[in-house]
mmCIF file of N, CA and C in Angstrom:
data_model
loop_
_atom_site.group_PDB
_atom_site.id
_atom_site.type_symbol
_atom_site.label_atom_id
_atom_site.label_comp_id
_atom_site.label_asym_id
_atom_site.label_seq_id
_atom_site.Cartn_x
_atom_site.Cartn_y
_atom_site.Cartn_z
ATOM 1 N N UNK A 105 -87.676 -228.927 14.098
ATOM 2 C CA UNK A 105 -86.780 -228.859 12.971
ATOM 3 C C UNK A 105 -85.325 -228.969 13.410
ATOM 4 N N UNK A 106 -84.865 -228.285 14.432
ATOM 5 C CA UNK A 106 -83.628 -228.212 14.916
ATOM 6 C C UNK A 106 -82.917 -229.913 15.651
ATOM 7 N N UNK A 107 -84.184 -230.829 16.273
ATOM 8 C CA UNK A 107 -84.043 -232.137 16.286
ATOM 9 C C UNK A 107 -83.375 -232.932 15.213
ATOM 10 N N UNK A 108 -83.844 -232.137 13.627
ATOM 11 C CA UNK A 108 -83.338 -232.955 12.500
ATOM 12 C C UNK A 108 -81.991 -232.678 12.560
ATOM 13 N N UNK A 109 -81.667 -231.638 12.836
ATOM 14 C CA UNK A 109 -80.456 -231.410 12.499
ATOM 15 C C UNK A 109 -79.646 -232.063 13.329
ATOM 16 N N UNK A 110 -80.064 -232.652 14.550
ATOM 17 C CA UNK A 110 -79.068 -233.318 15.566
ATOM 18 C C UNK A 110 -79.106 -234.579 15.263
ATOM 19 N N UNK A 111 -80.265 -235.403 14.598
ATOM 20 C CA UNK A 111 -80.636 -236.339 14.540
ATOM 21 C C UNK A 111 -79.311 -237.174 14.332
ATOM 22 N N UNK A 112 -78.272 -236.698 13.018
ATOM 23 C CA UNK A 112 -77.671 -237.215 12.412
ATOM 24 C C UNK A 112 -76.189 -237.757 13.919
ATOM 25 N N UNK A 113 -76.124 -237.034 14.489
ATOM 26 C CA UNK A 113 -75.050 -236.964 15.428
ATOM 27 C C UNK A 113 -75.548 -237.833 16.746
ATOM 28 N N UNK A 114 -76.651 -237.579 16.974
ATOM 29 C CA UNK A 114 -77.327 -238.589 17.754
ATOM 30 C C UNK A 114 -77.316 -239.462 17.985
ATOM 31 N N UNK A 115 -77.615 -240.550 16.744
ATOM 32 C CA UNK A 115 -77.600 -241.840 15.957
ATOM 33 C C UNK A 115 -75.689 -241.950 16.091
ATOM 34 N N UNK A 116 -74.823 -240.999 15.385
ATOM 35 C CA UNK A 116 -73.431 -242.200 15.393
ATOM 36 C C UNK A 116 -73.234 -242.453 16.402
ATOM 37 N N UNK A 117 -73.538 -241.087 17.554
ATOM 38 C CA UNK A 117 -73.228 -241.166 19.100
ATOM 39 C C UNK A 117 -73.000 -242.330 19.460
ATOM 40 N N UNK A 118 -74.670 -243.027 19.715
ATOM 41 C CA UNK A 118 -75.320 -243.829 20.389
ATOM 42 C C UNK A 118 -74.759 -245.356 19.729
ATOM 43 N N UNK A 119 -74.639 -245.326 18.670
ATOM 44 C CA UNK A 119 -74.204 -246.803 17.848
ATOM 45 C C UNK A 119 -72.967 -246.464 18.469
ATOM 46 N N UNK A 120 -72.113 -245.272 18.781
ATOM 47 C CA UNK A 120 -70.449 -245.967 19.172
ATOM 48 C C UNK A 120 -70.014 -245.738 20.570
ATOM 49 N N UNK A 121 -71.124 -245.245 21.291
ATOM 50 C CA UNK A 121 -70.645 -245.336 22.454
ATOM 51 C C UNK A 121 -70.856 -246.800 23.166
ATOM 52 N N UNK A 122 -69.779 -246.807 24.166
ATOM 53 C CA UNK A 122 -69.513 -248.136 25.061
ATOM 54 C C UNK A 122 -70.632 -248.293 25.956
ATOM 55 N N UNK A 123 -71.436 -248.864 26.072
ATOM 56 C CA UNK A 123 -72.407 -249.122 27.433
ATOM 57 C C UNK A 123 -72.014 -250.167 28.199
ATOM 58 N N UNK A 124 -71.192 -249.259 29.422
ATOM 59 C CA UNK A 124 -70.392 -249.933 30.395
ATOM 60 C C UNK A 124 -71.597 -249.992 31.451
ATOM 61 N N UNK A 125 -71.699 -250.923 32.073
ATOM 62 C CA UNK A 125 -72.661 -251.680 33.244
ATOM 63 C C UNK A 125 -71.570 -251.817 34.780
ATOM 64 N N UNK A 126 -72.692 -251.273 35.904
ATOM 65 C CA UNK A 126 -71.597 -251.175 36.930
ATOM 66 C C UNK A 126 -72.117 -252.381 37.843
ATOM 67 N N UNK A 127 -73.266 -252.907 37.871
ATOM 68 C CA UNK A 127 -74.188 -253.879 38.784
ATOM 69 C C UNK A 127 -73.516 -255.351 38.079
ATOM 70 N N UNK A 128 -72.990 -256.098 38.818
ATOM 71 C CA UNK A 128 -73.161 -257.691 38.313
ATOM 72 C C UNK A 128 -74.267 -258.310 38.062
ATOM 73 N N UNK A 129 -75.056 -257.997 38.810
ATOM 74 C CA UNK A 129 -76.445 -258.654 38.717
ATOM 75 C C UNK A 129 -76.961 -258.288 37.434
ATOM 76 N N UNK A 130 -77.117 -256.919 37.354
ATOM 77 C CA UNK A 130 -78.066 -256.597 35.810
ATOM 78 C C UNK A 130 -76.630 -257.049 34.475
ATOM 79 N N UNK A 131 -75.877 -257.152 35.046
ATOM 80 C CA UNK A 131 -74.825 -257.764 34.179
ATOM 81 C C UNK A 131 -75.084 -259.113 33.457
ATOM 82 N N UNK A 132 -75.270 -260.068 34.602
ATOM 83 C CA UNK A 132 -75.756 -261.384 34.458
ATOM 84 C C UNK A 132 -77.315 -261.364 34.198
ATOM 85 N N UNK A 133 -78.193 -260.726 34.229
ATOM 86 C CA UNK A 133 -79.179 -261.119 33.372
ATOM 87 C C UNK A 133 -78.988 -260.705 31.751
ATOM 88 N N UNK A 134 -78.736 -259.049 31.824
ATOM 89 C CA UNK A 134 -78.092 -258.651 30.309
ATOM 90 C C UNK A 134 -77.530 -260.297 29.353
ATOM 91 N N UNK A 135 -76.429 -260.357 30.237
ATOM 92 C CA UNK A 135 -75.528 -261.723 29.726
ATOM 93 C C UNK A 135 -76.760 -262.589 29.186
ATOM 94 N N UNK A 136 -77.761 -263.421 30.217
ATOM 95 C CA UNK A 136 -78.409 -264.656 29.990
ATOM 96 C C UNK A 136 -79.415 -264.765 28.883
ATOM 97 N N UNK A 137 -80.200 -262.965 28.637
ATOM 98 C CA UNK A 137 -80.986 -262.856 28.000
ATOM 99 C C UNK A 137 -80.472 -262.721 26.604
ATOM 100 N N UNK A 138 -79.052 -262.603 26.593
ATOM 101 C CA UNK A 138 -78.962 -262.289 25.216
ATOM 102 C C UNK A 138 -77.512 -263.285 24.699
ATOM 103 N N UNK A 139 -77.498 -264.199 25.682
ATOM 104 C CA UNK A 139 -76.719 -265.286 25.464
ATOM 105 C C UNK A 139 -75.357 -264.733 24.976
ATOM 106 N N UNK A 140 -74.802 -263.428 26.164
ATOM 107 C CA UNK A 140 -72.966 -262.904 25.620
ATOM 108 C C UNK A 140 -71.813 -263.483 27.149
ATOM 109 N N UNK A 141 -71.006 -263.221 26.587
ATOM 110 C CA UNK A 141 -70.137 -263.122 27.965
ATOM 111 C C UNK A 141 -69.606 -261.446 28.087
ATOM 112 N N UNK A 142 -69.837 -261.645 29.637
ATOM 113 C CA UNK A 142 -69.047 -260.596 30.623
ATOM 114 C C UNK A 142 -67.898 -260.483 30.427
ATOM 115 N N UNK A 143 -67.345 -259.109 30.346
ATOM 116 C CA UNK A 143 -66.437 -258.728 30.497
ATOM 117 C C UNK A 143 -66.022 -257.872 31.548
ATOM 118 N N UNK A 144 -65.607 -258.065 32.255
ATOM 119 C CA UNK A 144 -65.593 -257.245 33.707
ATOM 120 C C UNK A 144 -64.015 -256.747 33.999
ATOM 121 N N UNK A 145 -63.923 -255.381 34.136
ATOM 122 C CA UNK A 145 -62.837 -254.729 33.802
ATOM 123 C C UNK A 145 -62.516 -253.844 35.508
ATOM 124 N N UNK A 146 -61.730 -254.470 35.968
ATOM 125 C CA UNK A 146 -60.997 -253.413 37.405
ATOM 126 C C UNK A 146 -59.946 -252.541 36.863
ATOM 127 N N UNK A 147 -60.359 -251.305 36.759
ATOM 128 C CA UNK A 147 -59.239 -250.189 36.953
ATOM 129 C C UNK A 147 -59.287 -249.240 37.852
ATOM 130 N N UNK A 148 -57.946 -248.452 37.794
ATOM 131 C CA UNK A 148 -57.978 -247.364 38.454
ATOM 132 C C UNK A 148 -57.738 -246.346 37.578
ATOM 133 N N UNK A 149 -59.556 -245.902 37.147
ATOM 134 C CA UNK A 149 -59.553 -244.514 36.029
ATOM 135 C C UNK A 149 -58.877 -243.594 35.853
ATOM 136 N N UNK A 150 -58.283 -242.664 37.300
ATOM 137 C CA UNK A 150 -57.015 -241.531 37.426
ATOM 138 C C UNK A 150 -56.118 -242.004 38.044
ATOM 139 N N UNK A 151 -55.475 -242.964 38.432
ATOM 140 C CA UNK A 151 -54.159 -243.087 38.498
ATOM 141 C C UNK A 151 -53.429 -244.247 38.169
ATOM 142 N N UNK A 152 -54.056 -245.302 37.410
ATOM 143 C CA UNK A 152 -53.228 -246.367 36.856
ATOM 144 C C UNK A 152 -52.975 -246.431 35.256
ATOM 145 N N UNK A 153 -52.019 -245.648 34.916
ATOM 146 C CA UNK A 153 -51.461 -245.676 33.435
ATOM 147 C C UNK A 153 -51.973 -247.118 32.859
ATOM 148 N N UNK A 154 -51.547 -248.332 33.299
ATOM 149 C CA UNK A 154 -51.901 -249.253 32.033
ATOM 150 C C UNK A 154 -53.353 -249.560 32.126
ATOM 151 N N UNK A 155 -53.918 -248.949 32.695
ATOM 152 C CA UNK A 155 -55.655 -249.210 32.713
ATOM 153 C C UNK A 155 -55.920 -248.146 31.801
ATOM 154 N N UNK A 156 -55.461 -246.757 32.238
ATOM 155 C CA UNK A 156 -55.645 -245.680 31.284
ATOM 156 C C UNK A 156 -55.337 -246.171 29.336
ATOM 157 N N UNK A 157 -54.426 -246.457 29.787
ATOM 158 C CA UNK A 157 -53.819 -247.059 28.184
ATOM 159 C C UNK A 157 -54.928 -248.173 27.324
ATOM 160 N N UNK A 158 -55.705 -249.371 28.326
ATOM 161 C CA UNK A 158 -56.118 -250.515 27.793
ATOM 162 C C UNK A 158 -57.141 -249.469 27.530
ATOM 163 N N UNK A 159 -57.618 -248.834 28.176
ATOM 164 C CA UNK A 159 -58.830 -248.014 28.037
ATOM 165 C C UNK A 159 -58.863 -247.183 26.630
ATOM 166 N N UNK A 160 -57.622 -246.919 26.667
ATOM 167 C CA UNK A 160 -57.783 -245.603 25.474
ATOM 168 C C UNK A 160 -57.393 -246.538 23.979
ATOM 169 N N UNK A 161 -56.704 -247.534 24.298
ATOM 170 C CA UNK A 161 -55.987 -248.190 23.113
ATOM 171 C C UNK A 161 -57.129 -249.774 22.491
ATOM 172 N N UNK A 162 -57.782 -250.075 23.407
ATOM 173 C CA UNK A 162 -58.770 -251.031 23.130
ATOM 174 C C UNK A 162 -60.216 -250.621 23.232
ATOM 175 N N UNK A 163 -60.878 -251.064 24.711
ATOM 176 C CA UNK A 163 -61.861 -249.994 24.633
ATOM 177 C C UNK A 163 -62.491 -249.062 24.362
ATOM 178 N N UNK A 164 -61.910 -248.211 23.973
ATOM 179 C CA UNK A 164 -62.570 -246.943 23.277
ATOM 180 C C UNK A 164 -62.352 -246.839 21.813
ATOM 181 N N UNK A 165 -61.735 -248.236 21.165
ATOM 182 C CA UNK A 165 -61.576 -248.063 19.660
ATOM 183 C C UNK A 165 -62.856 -248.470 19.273
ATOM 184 N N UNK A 166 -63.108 -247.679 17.976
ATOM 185 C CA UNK A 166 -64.068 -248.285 17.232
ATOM 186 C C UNK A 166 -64.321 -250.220 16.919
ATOM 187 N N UNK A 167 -63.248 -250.380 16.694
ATOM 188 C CA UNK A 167 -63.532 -251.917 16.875
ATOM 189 C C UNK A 167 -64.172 -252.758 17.647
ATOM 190 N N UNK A 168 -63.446 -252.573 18.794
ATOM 191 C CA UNK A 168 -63.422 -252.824 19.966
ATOM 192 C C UNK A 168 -65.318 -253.124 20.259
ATOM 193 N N UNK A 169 -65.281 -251.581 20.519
ATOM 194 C CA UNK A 169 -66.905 -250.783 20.667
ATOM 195 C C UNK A 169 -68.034 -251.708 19.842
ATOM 196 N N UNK A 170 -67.873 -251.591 18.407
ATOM 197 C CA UNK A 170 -68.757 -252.416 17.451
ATOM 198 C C UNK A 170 -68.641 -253.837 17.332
ATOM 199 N N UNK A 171 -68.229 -254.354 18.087
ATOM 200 C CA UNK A 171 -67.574 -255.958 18.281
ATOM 201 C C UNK A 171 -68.586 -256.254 19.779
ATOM 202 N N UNK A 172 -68.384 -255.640 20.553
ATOM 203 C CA UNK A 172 -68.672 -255.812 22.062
ATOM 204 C C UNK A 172 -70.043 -255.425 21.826
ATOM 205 N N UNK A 173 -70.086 -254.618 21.098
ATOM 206 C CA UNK A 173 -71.746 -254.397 20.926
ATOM 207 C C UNK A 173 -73.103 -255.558 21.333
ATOM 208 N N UNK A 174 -72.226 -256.473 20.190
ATOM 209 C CA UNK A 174 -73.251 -257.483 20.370
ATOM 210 C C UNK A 174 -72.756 -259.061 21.031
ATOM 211 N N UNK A 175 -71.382 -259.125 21.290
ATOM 212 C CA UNK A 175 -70.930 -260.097 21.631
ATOM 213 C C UNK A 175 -70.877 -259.763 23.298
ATOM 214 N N UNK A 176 -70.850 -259.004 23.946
ATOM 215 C CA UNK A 176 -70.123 -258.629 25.630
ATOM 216 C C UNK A 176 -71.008 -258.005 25.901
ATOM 217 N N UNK A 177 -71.186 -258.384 27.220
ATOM 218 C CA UNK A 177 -71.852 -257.248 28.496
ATOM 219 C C UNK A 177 -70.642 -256.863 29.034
ATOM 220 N N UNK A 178 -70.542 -255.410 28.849
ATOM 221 C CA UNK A 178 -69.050 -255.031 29.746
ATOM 222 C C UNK A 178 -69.510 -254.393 31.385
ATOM 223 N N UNK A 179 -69.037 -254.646 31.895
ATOM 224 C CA UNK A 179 -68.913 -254.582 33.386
ATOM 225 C C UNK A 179 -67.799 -254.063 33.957
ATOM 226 N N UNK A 180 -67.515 -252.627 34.357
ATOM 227 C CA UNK A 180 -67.030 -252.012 34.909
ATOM 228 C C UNK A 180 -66.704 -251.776 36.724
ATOM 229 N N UNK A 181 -65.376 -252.342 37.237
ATOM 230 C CA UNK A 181 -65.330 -251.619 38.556
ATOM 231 C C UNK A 181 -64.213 -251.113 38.804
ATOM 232 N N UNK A 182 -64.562 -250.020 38.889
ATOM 233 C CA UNK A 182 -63.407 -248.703 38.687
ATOM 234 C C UNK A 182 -63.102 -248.699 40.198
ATOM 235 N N UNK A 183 -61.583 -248.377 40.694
ATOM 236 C CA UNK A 183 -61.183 -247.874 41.903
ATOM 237 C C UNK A 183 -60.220 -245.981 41.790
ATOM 238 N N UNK A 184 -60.965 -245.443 41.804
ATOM 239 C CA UNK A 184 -60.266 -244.268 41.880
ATOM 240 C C UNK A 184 -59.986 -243.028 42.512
ATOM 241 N N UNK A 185 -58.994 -242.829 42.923
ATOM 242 C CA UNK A 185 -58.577 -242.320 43.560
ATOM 243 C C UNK A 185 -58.275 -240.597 44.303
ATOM 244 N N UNK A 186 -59.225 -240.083 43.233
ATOM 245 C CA UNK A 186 -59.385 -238.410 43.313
ATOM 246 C C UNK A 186 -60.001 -237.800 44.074
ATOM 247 N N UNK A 187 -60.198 -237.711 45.329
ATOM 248 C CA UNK A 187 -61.604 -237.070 45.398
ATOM 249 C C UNK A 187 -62.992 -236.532 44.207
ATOM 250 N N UNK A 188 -62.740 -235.384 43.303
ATOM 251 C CA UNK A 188 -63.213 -235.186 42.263
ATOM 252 C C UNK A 188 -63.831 -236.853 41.685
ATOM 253 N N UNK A 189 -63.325 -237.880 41.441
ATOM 254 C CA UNK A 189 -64.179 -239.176 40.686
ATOM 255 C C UNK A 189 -64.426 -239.736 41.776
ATOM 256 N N UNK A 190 -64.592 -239.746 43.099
ATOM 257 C CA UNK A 190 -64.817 -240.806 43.800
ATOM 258 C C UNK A 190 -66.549 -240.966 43.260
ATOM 259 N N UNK A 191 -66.906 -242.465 43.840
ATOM 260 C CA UNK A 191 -67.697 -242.756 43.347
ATOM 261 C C UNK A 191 -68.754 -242.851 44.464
ATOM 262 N N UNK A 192 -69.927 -243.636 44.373
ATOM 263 C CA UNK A 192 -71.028 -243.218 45.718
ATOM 264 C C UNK A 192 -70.431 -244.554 46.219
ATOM 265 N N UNK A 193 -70.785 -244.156 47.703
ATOM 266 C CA UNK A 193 -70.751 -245.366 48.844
ATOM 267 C C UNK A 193 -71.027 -246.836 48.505
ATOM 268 N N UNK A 194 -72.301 -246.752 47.900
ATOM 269 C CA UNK A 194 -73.043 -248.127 46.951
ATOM 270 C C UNK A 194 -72.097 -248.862 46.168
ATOM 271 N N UNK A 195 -71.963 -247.555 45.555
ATOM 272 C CA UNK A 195 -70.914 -248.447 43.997
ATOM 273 C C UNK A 195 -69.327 -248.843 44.329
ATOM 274 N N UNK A 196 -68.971 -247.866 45.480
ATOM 275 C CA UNK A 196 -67.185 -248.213 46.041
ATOM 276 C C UNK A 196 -67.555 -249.888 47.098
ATOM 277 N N UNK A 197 -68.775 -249.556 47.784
ATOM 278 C CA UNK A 197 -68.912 -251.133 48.248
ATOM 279 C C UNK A 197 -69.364 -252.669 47.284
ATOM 280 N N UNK A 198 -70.055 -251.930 46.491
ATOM 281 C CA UNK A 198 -69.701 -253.196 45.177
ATOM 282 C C UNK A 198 -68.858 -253.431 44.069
ATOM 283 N N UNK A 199 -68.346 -252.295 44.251
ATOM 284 C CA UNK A 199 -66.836 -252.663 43.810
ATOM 285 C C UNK A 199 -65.931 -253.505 44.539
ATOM 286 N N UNK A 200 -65.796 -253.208 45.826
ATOM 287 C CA UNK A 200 -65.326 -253.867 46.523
ATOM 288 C C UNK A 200 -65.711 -255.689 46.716
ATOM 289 N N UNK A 201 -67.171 -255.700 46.653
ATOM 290 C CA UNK A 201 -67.228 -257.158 46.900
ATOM 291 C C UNK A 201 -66.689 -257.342 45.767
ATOM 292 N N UNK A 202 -66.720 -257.395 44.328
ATOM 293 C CA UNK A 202 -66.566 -257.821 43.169
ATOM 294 C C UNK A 202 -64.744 -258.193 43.168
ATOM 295 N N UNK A 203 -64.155 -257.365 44.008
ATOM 296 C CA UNK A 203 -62.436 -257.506 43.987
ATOM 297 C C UNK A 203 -62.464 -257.902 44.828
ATOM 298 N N UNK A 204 -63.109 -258.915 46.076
ATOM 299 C CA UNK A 204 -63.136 -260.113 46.839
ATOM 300 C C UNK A 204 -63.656 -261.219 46.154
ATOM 301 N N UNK A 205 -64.303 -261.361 45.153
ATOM 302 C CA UNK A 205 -64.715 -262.548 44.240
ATOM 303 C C UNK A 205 -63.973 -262.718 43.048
ATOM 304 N N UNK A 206 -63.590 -261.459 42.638
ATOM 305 C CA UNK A 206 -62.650 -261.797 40.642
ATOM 306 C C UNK A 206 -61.023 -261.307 40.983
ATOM 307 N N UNK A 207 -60.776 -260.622 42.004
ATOM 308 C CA UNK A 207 -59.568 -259.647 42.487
ATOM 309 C C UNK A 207 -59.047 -259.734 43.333
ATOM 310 N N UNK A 208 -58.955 -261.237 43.887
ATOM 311 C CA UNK A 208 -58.437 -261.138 44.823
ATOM 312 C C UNK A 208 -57.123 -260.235 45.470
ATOM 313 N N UNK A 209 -55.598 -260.665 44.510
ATOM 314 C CA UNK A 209 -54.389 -259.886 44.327
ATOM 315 C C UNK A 209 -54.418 -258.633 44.083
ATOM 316 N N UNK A 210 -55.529 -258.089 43.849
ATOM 317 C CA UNK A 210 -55.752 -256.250 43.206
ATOM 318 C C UNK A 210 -54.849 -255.894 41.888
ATOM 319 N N UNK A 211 -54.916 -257.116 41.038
ATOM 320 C CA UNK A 211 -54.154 -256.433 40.139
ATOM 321 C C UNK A 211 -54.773 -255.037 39.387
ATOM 322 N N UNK A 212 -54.257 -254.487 38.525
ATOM 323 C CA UNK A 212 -54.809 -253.179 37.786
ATOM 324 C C UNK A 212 -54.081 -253.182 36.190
ATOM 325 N N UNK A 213 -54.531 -252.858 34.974
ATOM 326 C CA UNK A 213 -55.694 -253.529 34.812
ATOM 327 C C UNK A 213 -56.025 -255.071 35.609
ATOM 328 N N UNK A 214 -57.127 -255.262 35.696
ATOM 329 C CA UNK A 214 -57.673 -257.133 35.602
ATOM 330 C C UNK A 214 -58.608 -256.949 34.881
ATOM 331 N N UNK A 215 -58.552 -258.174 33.723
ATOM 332 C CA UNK A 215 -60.076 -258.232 33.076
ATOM 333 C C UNK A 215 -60.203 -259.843 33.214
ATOM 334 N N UNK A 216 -61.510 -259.850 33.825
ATOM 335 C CA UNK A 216 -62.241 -261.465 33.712
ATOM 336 C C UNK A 216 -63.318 -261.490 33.279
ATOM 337 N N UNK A 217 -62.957 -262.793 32.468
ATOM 338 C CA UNK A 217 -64.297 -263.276 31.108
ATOM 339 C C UNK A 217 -65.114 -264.044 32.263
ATOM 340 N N UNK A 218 -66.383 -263.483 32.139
ATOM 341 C CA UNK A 218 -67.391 -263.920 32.809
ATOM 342 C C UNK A 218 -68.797 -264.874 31.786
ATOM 343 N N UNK A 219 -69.021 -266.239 32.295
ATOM 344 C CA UNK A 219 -70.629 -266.530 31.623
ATOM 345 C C UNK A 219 -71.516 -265.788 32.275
ATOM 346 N N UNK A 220 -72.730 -266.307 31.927
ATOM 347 C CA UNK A 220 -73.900 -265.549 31.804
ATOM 348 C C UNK A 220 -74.335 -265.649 33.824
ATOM 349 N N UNK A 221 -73.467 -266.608 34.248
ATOM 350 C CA UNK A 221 -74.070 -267.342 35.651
ATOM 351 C C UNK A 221 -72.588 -266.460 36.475
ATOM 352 N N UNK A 222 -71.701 -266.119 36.005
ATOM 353 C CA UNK A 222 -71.181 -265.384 36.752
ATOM 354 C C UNK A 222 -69.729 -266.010 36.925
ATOM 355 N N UNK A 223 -69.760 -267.026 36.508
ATOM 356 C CA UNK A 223 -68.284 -268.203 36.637
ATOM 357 C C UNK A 223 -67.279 -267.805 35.712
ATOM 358 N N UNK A 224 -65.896 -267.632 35.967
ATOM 359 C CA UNK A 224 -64.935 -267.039 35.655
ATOM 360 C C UNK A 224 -64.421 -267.913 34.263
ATOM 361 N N UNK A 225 -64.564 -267.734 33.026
ATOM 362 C CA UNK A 225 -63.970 -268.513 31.909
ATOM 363 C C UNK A 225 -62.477 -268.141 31.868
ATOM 364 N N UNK A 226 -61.436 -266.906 32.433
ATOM 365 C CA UNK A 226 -60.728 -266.504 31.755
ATOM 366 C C UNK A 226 -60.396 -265.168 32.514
ATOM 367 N N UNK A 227 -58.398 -265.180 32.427
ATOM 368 C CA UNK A 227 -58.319 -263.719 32.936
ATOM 369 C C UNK A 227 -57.091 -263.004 32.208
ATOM 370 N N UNK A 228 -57.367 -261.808 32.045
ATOM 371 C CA UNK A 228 -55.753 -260.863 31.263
ATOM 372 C C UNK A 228 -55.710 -259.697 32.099
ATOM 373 N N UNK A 229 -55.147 -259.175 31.127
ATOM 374 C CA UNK A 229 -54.781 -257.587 31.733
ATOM 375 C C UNK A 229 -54.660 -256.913 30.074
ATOM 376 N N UNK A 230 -53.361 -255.854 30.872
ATOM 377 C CA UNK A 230 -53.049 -254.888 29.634
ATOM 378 C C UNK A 230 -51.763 -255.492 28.647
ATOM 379 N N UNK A 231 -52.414 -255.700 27.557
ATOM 380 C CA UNK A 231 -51.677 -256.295 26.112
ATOM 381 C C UNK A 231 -51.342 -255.150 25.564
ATOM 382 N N UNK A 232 -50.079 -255.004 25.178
ATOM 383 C CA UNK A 232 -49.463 -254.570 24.005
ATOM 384 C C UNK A 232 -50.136 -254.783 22.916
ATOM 385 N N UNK A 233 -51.200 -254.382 22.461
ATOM 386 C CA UNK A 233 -51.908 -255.396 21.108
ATOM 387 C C UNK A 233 -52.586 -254.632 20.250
ATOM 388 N N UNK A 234 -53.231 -255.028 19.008
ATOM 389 C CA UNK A 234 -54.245 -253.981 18.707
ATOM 390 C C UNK A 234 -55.735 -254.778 19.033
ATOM 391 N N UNK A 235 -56.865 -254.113 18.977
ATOM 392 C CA UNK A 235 -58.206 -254.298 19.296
ATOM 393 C C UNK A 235 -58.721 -255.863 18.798
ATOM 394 N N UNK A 236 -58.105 -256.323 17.410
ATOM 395 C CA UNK A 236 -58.901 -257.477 17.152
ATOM 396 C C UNK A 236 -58.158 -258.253 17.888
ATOM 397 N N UNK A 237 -56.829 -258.481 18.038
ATOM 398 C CA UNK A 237 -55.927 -259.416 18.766
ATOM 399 C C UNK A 237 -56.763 -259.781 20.340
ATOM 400 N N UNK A 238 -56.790 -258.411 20.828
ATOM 401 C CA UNK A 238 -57.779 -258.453 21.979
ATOM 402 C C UNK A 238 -59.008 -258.939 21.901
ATOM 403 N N UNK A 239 -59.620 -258.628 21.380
ATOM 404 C CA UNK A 239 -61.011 -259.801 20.776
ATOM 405 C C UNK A 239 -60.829 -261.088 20.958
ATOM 406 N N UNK A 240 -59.726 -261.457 20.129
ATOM 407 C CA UNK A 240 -59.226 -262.899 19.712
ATOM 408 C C UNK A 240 -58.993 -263.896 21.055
ATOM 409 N N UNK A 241 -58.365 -262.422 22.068
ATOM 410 C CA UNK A 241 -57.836 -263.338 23.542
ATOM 411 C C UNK A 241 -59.015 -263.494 24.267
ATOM 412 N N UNK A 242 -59.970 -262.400 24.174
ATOM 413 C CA UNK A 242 -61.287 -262.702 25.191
ATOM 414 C C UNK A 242 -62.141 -263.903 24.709
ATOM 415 N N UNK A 243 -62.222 -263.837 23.521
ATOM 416 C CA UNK A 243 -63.019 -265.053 22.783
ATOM 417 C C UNK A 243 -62.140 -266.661 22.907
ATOM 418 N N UNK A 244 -61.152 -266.436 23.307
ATOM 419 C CA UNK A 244 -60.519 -267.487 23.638
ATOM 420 C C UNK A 244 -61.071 -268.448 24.516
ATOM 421 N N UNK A 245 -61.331 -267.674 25.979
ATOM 422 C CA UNK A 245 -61.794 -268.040 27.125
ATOM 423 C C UNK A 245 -62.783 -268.575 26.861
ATOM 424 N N UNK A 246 -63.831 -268.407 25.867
ATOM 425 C CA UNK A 246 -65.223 -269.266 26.088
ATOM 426 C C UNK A 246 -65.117 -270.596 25.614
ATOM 427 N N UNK A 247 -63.942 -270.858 25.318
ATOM 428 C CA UNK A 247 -63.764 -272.409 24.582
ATOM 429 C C UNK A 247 -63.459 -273.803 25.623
#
């Protein structure tokens, strides 16, 4: 009985949370099987303000979220810097290859529009913008 009562909170949860992907690989099949583009996002979670910002001002909007849903595989490689967030050995070394293939310069934010095969359509950063504008620029790249 007490399930019902969560049920309701459960459900918006899950419809609005972001399902950020840290593997390229399961990235690019995600992508192929469901015919989206990658979005692959380098920040630095605790100490780069305009990553913090794209994060809080795009990404995490409702728009944003229910848009990417079905259009993006988002792909996350975070570099950060806390002890407290460091991340496992695995994931700081594929992070790393990934900012030898899309990162070279280390910018922070970088976001690159990825196809389904892994080939770069497209690159930004952090816009002054609101969420659909941002839409508008990622969807750009697939043209």
């Amino acid at each position: 009985m007490k399930l019902l009562l969560y049920l309701p909170f459960l459900i918006s949860f899950s419809v609005f949370s972001q399902d950020w992907n840290t593997n390229l690989e399961t990235a690019k099949s995600i992508a192929q099987e469901n015919e989206q583009t990658i979005i692959l996002v380098f920040q630095g979670s605790d100490w780069c303000a305009p990553c913090m910002k794209l994060d809080r001002t795009i990404f995490q909007s409702e728009t944003f979220k229910s848009y990417a849903k079905s259009h993006f595989v988002m792909l996350k490689a975070d570099f950060p810097r806390r002890k407290k967030n460091a991340l496992s050995e695995k994931q700081q070394n594929h992070n790393k290859k990934l900012a030898e293939m899309y990162n070279k310069y280390g910018y922070f934010p970088h976001v690159v529009v990825l196809d389904g095969k892994g080939n770069v359509l497209g690159e930004t950063g952090f816009k002054k913008t609101t969420p659909e504008a941002y839409i508008k620029l990622l969807e750009s790249f697939k043209k």
